[in-house]
Coordinates of C-alpha atoms in Angstrom, one line a residue:
X1 CA 19.0 -87.0 -2.4
X2 CA 18.8 -86.0 1.2
X3 CA 22.2 -84.4 1.2
X4 CA 21.5 -82.6 -2.0
X5 CA 18.3 -81.2 -0.4
X6 CA 20.2 -80.1 2.7
X7 CA 22.9 -78.6 0.6
X8 CA 20.3 -76.7 -1.4
X9 CA 18.7 -75.4 1.8
X10 CA 22.1 -74.4 3.2
X11 CA 23.0 -72.5 0.1
X12 CA 19.6 -70.8 0.1
X13 CA 20.0 -69.8 3.8
X14 CA 23.4 -68.3 3.1
X15 CA 22.1 -66.1 0.2
X16 CA 19.3 -64.9 2.4
X17 CA 21.6 -64.0 5.2
X18 CA 23.9 -62.0 2.9
X19 CA 20.8 -60.3 1.4
X20 CA 19.6 -59.3 4.9
X21 CA 23.1 -57.9 5.8
X22 CA 23.1 -55.9 2.6
X23 CA 19.6 -54.5 3.2
X24 CA 20.5 -53.6 6.8
X25 CA 23.7 -51.9 5.7
X26 CA 21.8 -50.0 3.0
X27 CA 19.2 -48.9 5.6
X28 CA 22.0 -47.8 8.0
X29 CA 23.8 -45.9 5.3
X30 CA 20.5 -44.4 4.0
X31 CA 19.6 -43.3 7.5
X32 CA 23.0 -41.7 7.9
X33 CA 22.8 -39.9 4.6
X34 CA 19.2 -38.7 5.5
X35 CA 20.4 -37.5 8.9
X36 CA 23.3 -35.6 7.3
X37 CA 21.1 -34.1 4.6
X38 CA 18.4 -33.2 7.1
X39 CA 21.0 -31.6 9.3
X40 CA 22.4 -29.7 6.3
X41 CA 18.9 -28.8 5.3
X42 CA 18.3 -27.2 8.7
X43 CA 21.7 -25.6 8.5
X44 CA 20.7 -24.2 5.1
X45 CA 17.4 -22.9 6.6
X46 CA 19.5 -21.0 9.1
X47 CA 21.8 -19.6 6.4
X48 CA 20.7 -16.1 5.2
X49 CA 19.9 -15.7 1.5
X50 CA 22.4 -13.5 -0.4
X51 CA 21.9 -9.8 -0.4
X52 CA 21.3 -8.5 -4.0
X53 CA 23.5 -5.8 -5.1
X54 CA 22.5 -2.5 -6.9
X55 CA 19.5 -2.7 -9.2
X56 CA 20.0 -5.6 -11.6
X57 CA 18.2 -6.4 -14.8
X58 CA 14.7 -4.9 -15.2
X59 CA 11.6 -7.1 -15.1
X60 CA 9.8 -5.4 -18.0
X61 CA 6.4 -6.7 -16.8
X62 CA 6.6 -4.7 -13.6
X63 CA 8.5 -1.8 -15.1
X64 CA 5.9 -1.3 -17.8
X65 CA 3.1 -1.6 -15.2
X66 CA 4.8 0.9 -13.0
X67 CA 5.0 3.5 -15.8
X68 CA 1.3 3.1 -16.4
X69 CA 0.3 3.1 -12.7
X70 CA 2.2 6.3 -12.1
X71 CA 0.1 8.2 -14.7
X72 CA -3.1 8.0 -12.7
X73 CA -1.8 10.7 -10.4
X74 CA -1.7 13.0 -13.4
X75 CA -5.2 12.0 -14.3
X76 CA -6.4 13.1 -10.8
X77 CA -4.6 16.4 -10.5
X78 CA -6.5 19.5 -9.6
X79 CA -5.3 23.1 -10.2
X80 CA -3.3 24.7 -13.0
X81 CA -1.7 21.8 -14.7
X82 CA 2.0 22.2 -15.5
X83 CA 3.5 20.1 -18.2
X84 CA 0.2 18.3 -18.5
X85 CA 0.7 14.7 -19.8
X86 CA -3.0 13.7 -20.0
X87 CA -4.5 15.0 -23.2
X88 CA -8.1 15.0 -22.0
X89 CA -7.4 16.8 -18.8
X90 CA -7.1 20.6 -18.2
X91 CA -7.1 23.2 -15.4
X92 CA -9.7 22.8 -12.8
X93 CA -10.5 23.7 -9.2
X94 CA -8.6 27.0 -9.6
X95 CA -10.7 28.8 -7.0
X96 CA -10.6 26.1 -4.4
X97 CA -10.0 27.7 -1.0
X98 CA -10.6 31.2 -2.1
X99 CA -13.5 31.7 0.3
X100 CA -10.9 31.5 3.1
X101 CA -8.3 33.3 1.1
X102 CA -6.3 30.1 0.7
X103 CA -4.9 28.5 -2.4
X104 CA -6.2 24.9 -2.3
X105 CA -6.2 24.5 -6.0
X106 CA -3.7 21.7 -6.0
X107 CA -4.1 18.3 -4.5
X108 CA -5.9 15.4 -6.2
X109 CA -9.5 14.3 -6.7
X110 CA -10.1 11.2 -4.7
X111 CA -11.5 8.8 -7.2
X112 CA -14.1 9.1 -10.0
X113 CA -15.6 12.2 -8.3
X114 CA -14.3 15.7 -7.7
X115 CA -13.9 15.9 -4.0
X116 CA -10.6 16.3 -2.2
X117 CA -10.9 14.2 0.9
X118 CA -8.0 15.1 3.2
X119 CA -7.8 11.8 5.1
X120 CA -7.2 9.4 2.2
X121 CA -5.3 12.1 0.3
X122 CA -2.8 12.4 3.1
X123 CA -2.5 8.6 3.3
X124 CA -1.8 8.5 -0.4
X125 CA 1.1 11.0 0.2
X126 CA 2.5 8.9 3.1
X127 CA 2.5 5.7 1.2
X128 CA 4.0 7.3 -1.9
X129 CA 6.7 8.8 0.2
X130 CA 7.4 5.4 1.8
X131 CA 7.6 3.8 -1.7
X132 CA 10.1 6.5 -2.8
X133 CA 12.2 6.2 0.3
X134 CA 12.5 2.4 0.0
X135 CA 12.5 1.9 -3.7
X136 CA 13.6 5.2 -5.3
X137 CA 16.5 3.4 -6.9
X138 CA 14.2 0.9 -8.6
X139 CA 11.9 3.8 -9.7
X140 CA 14.9 5.6 -11.2
X141 CA 15.9 2.5 -13.1
X142 CA 12.8 2.8 -15.2
X143 CA 12.7 6.7 -15.1
X144 CA 9.8 6.9 -12.7
X145 CA 11.5 8.6 -9.7
X146 CA 10.9 12.2 -10.9
X147 CA 7.2 11.6 -11.8
X148 CA 6.8 10.0 -8.3
X149 CA 8.4 13.0 -6.6
X150 CA 6.4 15.5 -8.7
X151 CA 3.1 13.8 -7.8
X152 CA 4.0 13.7 -4.2
X153 CA 4.8 17.4 -4.2
X154 CA 1.5 18.2 -5.9
X155 CA -0.2 16.7 -2.8
X156 CA 2.1 18.2 -0.2
X157 CA 1.9 21.7 -1.7
X158 CA -1.9 21.4 -1.1
X159 CA -1.4 20.0 2.5
X160 CA 0.9 22.9 3.4
X161 CA -1.7 25.4 2.3
X162 CA -4.4 23.5 4.1
X163 CA -2.6 24.0 7.4
X164 CA -2.6 27.9 7.7
X165 CA -2.4 27.9 11.5
X166 CA -1.0 25.6 14.2
X167 CA -4.4 24.1 15.2
X168 CA -6.4 24.5 12.0
X169 CA -6.4 22.0 9.2
X170 CA -8.7 22.0 6.1
X171 CA -9.6 18.4 5.5
X172 CA -12.0 18.6 2.6
X173 CA -12.8 20.6 -0.5
X174 CA -16.2 20.1 -2.0
X175 CA -19.5 18.8 -0.7
X176 CA -19.6 15.1 -1.5
X177 CA -23.4 14.9 -1.5
X178 CA -23.7 17.7 -3.9
X179 CA -20.8 16.4 -6.0
X180 CA -22.4 13.0 -6.3
X181 CA -25.5 14.6 -7.8
X182 CA -23.4 15.9 -10.7
X183 CA -21.8 14.0 -13.5
X184 CA -19.4 16.5 -15.3
X185 CA -15.8 17.0 -16.2
X186 CA -13.8 18.7 -13.5
X187 CA -12.8 21.4 -16.0
X188 CA -16.5 22.4 -16.2
X189 CA -17.4 22.6 -12.5
X190 CA -19.4 25.7 -11.5
X191 CA -20.9 24.5 -8.2
X192 CA -19.7 25.9 -4.9
X193 CA -16.8 24.1 -3.3
X194 CA -17.3 24.4 0.5
X195 CA -14.4 23.8 2.8
X196 CA -14.3 21.6 5.9
X197 CA -11.8 22.1 8.8
X198 CA -10.8 20.6 12.1
X199 CA -9.6 22.8 14.9
X200 CA -9.5 22.9 18.7
X201 CA -13.3 23.1 19.0
X202 CA -13.8 20.4 16.3
X203 CA -10.8 18.1 16.6
X204 CA -9.9 15.4 14.1
X205 CA -7.0 13.5 15.5
X206 CA -6.8 10.8 12.8
X207 CA -6.8 13.2 9.8
X208 CA -4.4 15.6 11.6
X209 CA -2.0 12.8 12.5
X210 CA -2.2 11.2 9.0
X211 CA -1.3 14.6 7.5
X212 CA 1.6 14.9 10.0
X213 CA 2.8 11.4 8.8
X214 CA 2.5 12.6 5.2
X215 CA 4.6 15.7 5.8
X216 CA 7.2 13.9 8.0
X217 CA 7.7 11.2 5.4
X218 CA 7.8 13.7 2.5
X219 CA 10.3 15.8 4.4
X220 CA 12.7 12.8 4.1
X221 CA 12.0 12.5 0.4
X222 CA 13.0 16.1 -0.3
X223 CA 15.7 16.4 2.3
X224 CA 18.6 16.4 -0.2
X225 CA 16.9 17.9 -3.3
X226 CA 15.2 20.8 -1.5
X227 CA 16.2 21.3 2.1
X228 CA 14.1 24.4 2.5
X229 CA 10.9 22.7 1.4
X230 CA 11.9 19.6 3.5
X231 CA 12.3 21.8 6.6
X232 CA 8.9 23.5 6.0
X233 CA 7.2 20.1 5.7
X234 CA 8.8 18.9 8.9
X235 CA 7.7 22.0 10.8
X236 CA 4.1 21.4 9.7
X237 CA 4.4 17.8 10.6
X238 CA 5.5 18.5 14.2
X239 CA 2.8 21.1 14.7
X240 CA 0.1 18.8 13.3
X241 CA 1.2 15.9 15.5
X242 CA 1.1 18.2 18.6
X243 CA -2.4 19.3 17.6
X244 CA -3.6 15.8 16.9
X245 CA -2.3 14.5 20.2
X246 CA -3.3 17.4 22.4
X247 CA -6.9 17.8 21.1
X248 CA -8.0 14.2 20.8
X249 CA -11.2 13.4 19.0
X250 CA -12.4 11.5 16.0
X251 CA -13.0 13.6 12.9
X252 CA -15.9 11.3 11.7
X253 CA -17.6 11.6 15.1
X254 CA -17.2 15.4 15.3
X255 CA -18.1 15.9 11.6
X256 CA -20.7 13.1 11.0
X257 CA -21.2 13.9 7.4
X258 CA -17.7 12.7 6.5
X259 CA -18.5 9.2 7.9
X260 CA -20.6 8.3 4.8
X261 CA -17.4 8.3 2.7
X262 CA -14.3 7.9 4.9
X263 CA -15.5 6.9 8.3
X264 CA -12.6 6.3 10.8
X265 CA -12.7 3.4 13.2
X266 CA -10.2 5.0 15.6
X267 CA -7.3 7.5 15.8
X268 CA -4.8 5.6 17.9
X269 CA -3.2 3.9 14.9
X270 CA -2.7 7.3 13.1
X271 CA -1.0 8.7 16.2
X272 CA 1.5 5.8 16.3
X273 CA 2.0 6.0 12.5
X274 CA 2.7 9.7 12.6
X275 CA 5.1 9.3 15.6
X276 CA 6.9 6.6 13.7
X277 CA 7.5 8.9 10.7
X278 CA 8.5 11.8 12.9
X279 CA 11.1 9.6 14.7
X280 CA 12.6 8.6 11.3
X281 CA 12.6 12.2 10.2
X282 CA 14.0 13.7 13.4
X283 CA 15.7 11.0 15.5
X284 CA 14.0 12.7 18.5
X285 CA 13.6 10.0 21.2
X286 CA 10.4 11.5 22.5
X287 CA 8.7 10.1 19.5
X288 CA 10.2 6.7 20.1
X289 CA 9.1 6.7 23.7
X290 CA 5.6 7.8 22.5
X291 CA 5.3 4.7 20.3
X292 CA 6.8 2.1 22.6
X293 CA 5.4 3.2 25.9
X294 CA 1.8 3.6 27.1
X295 CA 0.5 4.7 23.7
X296 CA 1.9 1.6 22.0
X297 CA 0.3 -0.6 24.6
X298 CA -3.1 1.2 24.2
X299 CA -3.2 1.5 20.4
X300 CA -0.7 -0.8 18.6
X301 CA -2.7 -4.0 18.6
X302 CA 0.4 -6.0 19.4
X303 CA -0.1 -9.7 18.6
X304 CA -3.3 -9.0 16.7
X305 CA -2.6 -8.8 12.9
X306 CA -4.7 -6.2 11.1
X307 CA -5.1 -5.1 7.4
X308 CA -3.2 -2.1 6.3
X309 CA -5.4 0.6 4.7
X310 CA -6.4 4.2 4.7
X311 CA -8.3 3.6 7.9
X312 CA -5.9 1.3 9.8
X313 CA -2.2 2.0 9.8
X314 CA -1.1 -0.5 12.5
X315 CA 0.3 -3.1 10.2
X316 CA 2.2 -0.5 8.3
X317 CA 3.6 1.0 11.5
X318 CA 4.7 -2.5 12.7
X319 CA 6.6 -3.2 9.5
X320 CA 8.1 0.3 9.4
X321 CA 9.3 0.1 13.0
X322 CA 10.8 -3.4 12.3
X323 CA 13.5 -1.5 10.3
X324 CA 14.9 -0.2 13.6
X325 CA 15.1 -3.6 15.2
X326 CA 16.4 -5.5 12.2
X327 CA 19.0 -2.8 11.2
X328 CA 20.1 -2.2 14.8
X329 CA 19.4 1.5 14.7
X330 CA 21.5 3.5 17.1
X331 CA 20.2 3.6 20.7
X332 CA 17.3 1.3 20.3
X333 CA 18.7 -2.1 21.3
X334 CA 16.7 -3.8 24.1
X335 CA 13.6 -1.6 23.6
X336 CA 10.9 -4.1 24.4
X337 CA 8.2 -2.0 22.7
X338 CA 10.1 -2.1 19.4
X339 CA 10.4 -5.9 19.9
X340 CA 6.6 -6.0 20.2
X341 CA 6.3 -4.1 16.9
X342 CA 8.6 -6.6 15.1
X343 CA 6.8 -9.6 16.5
X344 CA 3.5 -8.1 15.4
X345 CA 4.9 -7.4 12.0
X346 CA 5.9 -11.1 11.7
X347 CA 2.4 -12.0 12.8
X348 CA 1.1 -10.0 9.9
X349 CA 3.5 -11.8 7.5
X350 CA 2.5 -15.2 9.0
X351 CA -1.2 -14.4 8.3
X352 CA -0.3 -13.7 4.6
X353 CA 1.9 -16.7 3.7
X354 CA -0.4 -19.3 2.1
X355 CA 1.4 -22.3 3.7
X356 CA 1.6 -20.7 7.2
X357 CA -0.5 -22.4 9.9
X358 CA -1.8 -19.0 10.7
X359 CA -2.6 -18.1 7.1
X360 CA -5.9 -16.2 6.6
X361 CA -8.5 -18.3 4.7
X362 CA -9.8 -15.0 3.3
X363 CA -8.7 -15.7 -0.3
X364 CA -10.2 -16.2 -3.7
X365 CA -9.7 -19.6 -5.4
X366 CA -7.1 -17.8 -7.6
X367 CA -5.1 -16.9 -4.5
X368 CA -6.0 -13.2 -4.1
X369 CA -6.3 -12.0 -0.5
X370 CA -9.9 -10.9 -0.2
X371 CA -11.3 -8.8 2.7
X372 CA -13.9 -6.5 1.4
X373 CA -16.2 -6.5 -1.6
X374 CA -15.9 -2.7 -1.8
X375 CA -12.5 -1.9 -3.4
X376 CA -11.4 -5.5 -2.9
X377 CA -7.9 -4.9 -4.4
X378 CA -6.8 -2.4 -1.7
X379 CA -6.0 -5.1 0.9
X380 CA -4.1 -7.6 -1.2
X381 CA -2.0 -4.9 -2.8
X382 CA -1.3 -3.3 0.6
X383 CA -0.5 -6.7 2.1
X384 CA 1.8 -7.6 -0.8
X385 CA 3.6 -4.2 -0.4
X386 CA 4.3 -4.9 3.3
X387 CA 5.5 -8.4 2.4
X388 CA 7.9 -7.1 -0.2
X389 CA 9.2 -4.5 2.3
X390 CA 9.7 -7.1 5.0
X391 CA 11.4 -9.5 2.6
X392 CA 14.0 -6.7 1.7
X393 CA 14.5 -5.9 5.4
X394 CA 15.3 -9.6 6.1
X395 CA 17.7 -9.8 3.2
X396 CA 19.6 -6.6 4.1
X397 CA 19.8 -7.5 7.8
X398 CA 20.6 -11.1 7.0
X399 CA 17.7 -12.5 8.9
X400 CA 17.4 -16.0 7.4
X401 CA 13.8 -16.7 8.1
X402 CA 10.7 -16.0 10.2
X403 CA 8.9 -18.8 12.0
X404 CA 5.2 -19.2 11.8
X405 CA 4.5 -22.1 14.1
X406 CA 6.2 -25.2 12.7
X407 CA 6.8 -23.5 9.4
X408 CA 9.5 -21.0 8.5
X409 CA 9.7 -18.7 5.6
X410 CA 12.7 -17.1 3.8
X411 CA 12.8 -13.6 2.2
X412 CA 12.3 -15.3 -1.2
X413 CA 9.0 -16.8 0.1
X414 CA 7.7 -13.4 1.1
X415 CA 8.7 -12.0 -2.3
X416 CA 7.0 -14.9 -4.1
X417 CA 3.7 -14.0 -2.2
X418 CA 4.1 -10.3 -3.2
X419 CA 4.5 -11.3 -6.8
X420 CA 1.5 -13.5 -6.7
X421 CA -0.7 -10.6 -5.7
X422 CA 0.8 -8.3 -8.3
X423 CA 0.5 -10.9 -11.0
X424 CA -3.1 -11.5 -10.2
X425 CA -3.8 -7.7 -10.6
X426 CA -1.9 -7.6 -13.9
X427 CA -3.9 -10.5 -15.5
X428 CA -3.0 -13.8 -14.0
X429 CA -6.5 -14.4 -12.8
X430 CA -9.5 -16.5 -13.9
X431 CA -10.8 -13.6 -16.1
X432 CA -7.3 -13.1 -17.7
X433 CA -8.0 -9.4 -17.2
X434 CA -5.7 -6.6 -15.9
X435 CA -7.3 -4.5 -13.2
X436 CA -4.8 -1.8 -13.9
X437 CA -6.4 0.4 -16.5
X438 CA -4.2 0.7 -19.6
X439 CA -2.1 -2.3 -18.9
X440 CA -2.3 -5.4 -21.1
X441 CA -4.7 -6.2 -23.8
X442 CA -7.8 -6.6 -21.6
X443 CA -8.7 -4.1 -18.9
X444 CA -11.9 -2.4 -17.7
X445 CA -13.5 -0.1 -20.4
X446 CA -16.3 1.3 -18.3
X447 CA -14.4 2.8 -15.4
X448 CA -16.5 4.8 -13.0
X449 CA -14.8 8.1 -13.6
X450 CA -16.5 11.3 -14.7
X451 CA -13.6 12.9 -16.7
X452 CA -12.9 9.6 -18.5
X453 CA -16.5 9.0 -19.4
X454 CA -17.3 12.4 -21.0
X455 CA -15.8 13.5 -24.3
X456 CA -13.6 16.6 -24.0
X457 CA -15.8 18.5 -26.5
X458 CA -19.1 17.7 -24.7
X459 CA -21.0 20.7 -23.3
X460 CA -22.8 19.4 -20.2
X461 CA -23.7 20.9 -16.9
X462 CA -24.2 19.2 -13.5
X463 CA -27.1 16.9 -14.3
X464 CA -27.4 16.5 -18.0
X465 CA -24.0 14.8 -18.0
X466 CA -25.6 11.7 -16.5
X467 CA -26.3 10.5 -20.0
X468 CA -22.6 9.7 -20.1
X469 CA -22.8 7.7 -16.9
X470 CA -25.6 5.6 -18.5
X471 CA -24.1 5.4 -21.9
X472 CA -23.5 1.9 -23.3
X473 CA -20.4 3.0 -25.1
X474 CA -16.9 2.5 -23.5
X475 CA -15.2 5.5 -22.0
X476 CA -14.0 7.9 -24.6
X477 CA -10.9 8.7 -22.4
X478 CA -8.7 6.2 -20.7
X479 CA -8.2 6.7 -16.9
X480 CA -4.7 5.4 -17.4
X481 CA -3.0 3.8 -14.5
X482 CA -6.2 3.6 -12.3
X483 CA -6.4 0.5 -10.2
X484 CA -10.1 -0.3 -10.1
X485 CA -11.9 -1.8 -7.1
X486 CA -11.5 -5.3 -8.3
X487 CA -13.2 -8.7 -8.3
X488 CA -15.8 -10.2 -6.0
X489 CA -14.9 -13.2 -3.8
X490 CA -16.1 -15.5 -6.6
X491 CA -13.7 -13.7 -9.0
X492 CA -16.4 -12.1 -11.1
X493 CA -16.1 -8.5 -12.3
X494 CA -18.9 -6.4 -13.8
X495 CA -17.4 -3.8 -16.1
X496 CA -20.0 -1.1 -15.7
X497 CA -19.8 2.7 -14.9
X498 CA -22.7 2.3 -12.5
X499 CA -20.7 -0.3 -10.6
X500 CA -18.6 2.0 -8.4
X501 CA -18.0 -0.9 -5.9
X502 CA -15.8 -2.7 -8.5
X503 CA -15.1 -0.3 -11.3
X504 CA -13.9 2.9 -9.5
X505 CA -10.2 3.7 -9.1
X506 CA -8.7 5.7 -6.2
X507 CA -5.5 7.6 -5.6
X508 CA -4.6 5.5 -2.5
X509 CA -4.9 2.3 -4.5
X510 CA -2.5 4.0 -6.9
X511 CA 0.0 4.7 -4.1
X512 CA -0.1 1.1 -2.9
X513 CA 0.3 -0.4 -6.4
X514 CA 3.1 2.0 -7.2
X515 CA 4.9 0.9 -4.0
X516 CA 4.3 -2.8 -4.8
X517 CA 5.4 -2.6 -8.5
X518 CA 8.5 -0.5 -7.5
X519 CA 9.6 -3.3 -5.2
X520 CA 9.4 -5.8 -8.0
X521 CA 10.9 -3.9 -10.9
X522 CA 14.4 -5.1 -10.2
X523 CA 16.5 -6.5 -7.3
X524 CA 17.9 -4.3 -4.6
X525 CA 18.6 -4.3 -0.9
X526 CA 16.9 -2.0 1.5
X527 CA 18.5 1.3 2.7
X528 CA 19.4 1.0 6.4
X529 CA 18.4 4.6 7.1
X530 CA 16.3 7.2 5.4
X531 CA 18.6 10.0 6.5

């Protein structure tokens, strides 16, 4: 009995020993495999994602949305309409500028009103130019390049005429206070349309510099198709930049009445933005030195991410100048100022990526970047546009990732974020509603827009048209392509014509959404140079 017991114990101990050996071997092998996989994972992190070739298959969702978004520029056109595509629009503002013997009939109305505000109008042109320069091939893939260029030229024709002398720029057509006391179709306007200008006695650095940026960027758009027009734009851009830089002063301080509508918080960002575009348009190193030297240190907000908007161009400038660093532009290697712009651009991206340790907490529960209750969609769409651009810059330059603390992000991660914001706008949100008018089955019906709200056969003057503002009926005309202000932080939206905070579309929103949608229409790498 005893031996049997010992034998049993011995056998049991032997099995246990072998079991432990097998377990230990398995752990060793597992650890080795994990180490190899981990090493390979890190190696894969450092491997650039493949560069997509020419435009591939069309993503119909974004292509269809782009075709719709582009039409809002036609809705907003002033002047004698050529090849008018909007059935309920007609000629308007034909005498704009006549009191100064200028033809300021073209350009675009800012939003749901009939004022031409030069500051956001010029920003619209700059962003639209940027979108065309970066994504013209994608636009062309869905037949939207020509409409984009036509809309851009409608604005730049106006800007050229608004700059009749070196140091004079007309920055506004119409009196916004008087305009907001009227509710009428633009075709029926009979009120006076006073002009506002900046000059050496009343400087307006930000609006002059933004107009210089618009003309410099547009000169690149038209460089091959109309070299004479391109040269004219560039000449105006140089003159306006010199004027903006030499006679410094804030336009909203010098002309206080503009502050109610488009108050500027500073002009340094516009100077850098304009110099950036002039450098791309000319290759003149003096503009590069302007951006990367003392002016950069004073105005660029290096290391402090900001939101890209009609008022603050710093984030846009940082992303734009990253092209030069990432693509190794001739003669810029080792420029510490450019390095600061690129680091700052990556700081902007790190603040946007949801899983970044530096991610902004300013988001709705549905994931929309949320900064301001007034026109809340401007910032997420602008942010997504910058992320899409930077993603393409990384792909083309074969930069594998950007580091945000202990996290890193690939170009595909940036593109995923850009898509998330676009998808929210187009209906992937708690209300299941598209904020792009005319897109999808459910979109705002009571858009704050005079022309859209009044039947074309109505006979109304300045004040009796307010019955259409207060009407409980949906708009008789569709302000197609308008990107309305958007939701509140709690993701509610009140579809009411009296709710201009949420239900009013703007042309600069349109430029931003056109840029974002163009980036998503199909795959393509970035062009390494605009020239």
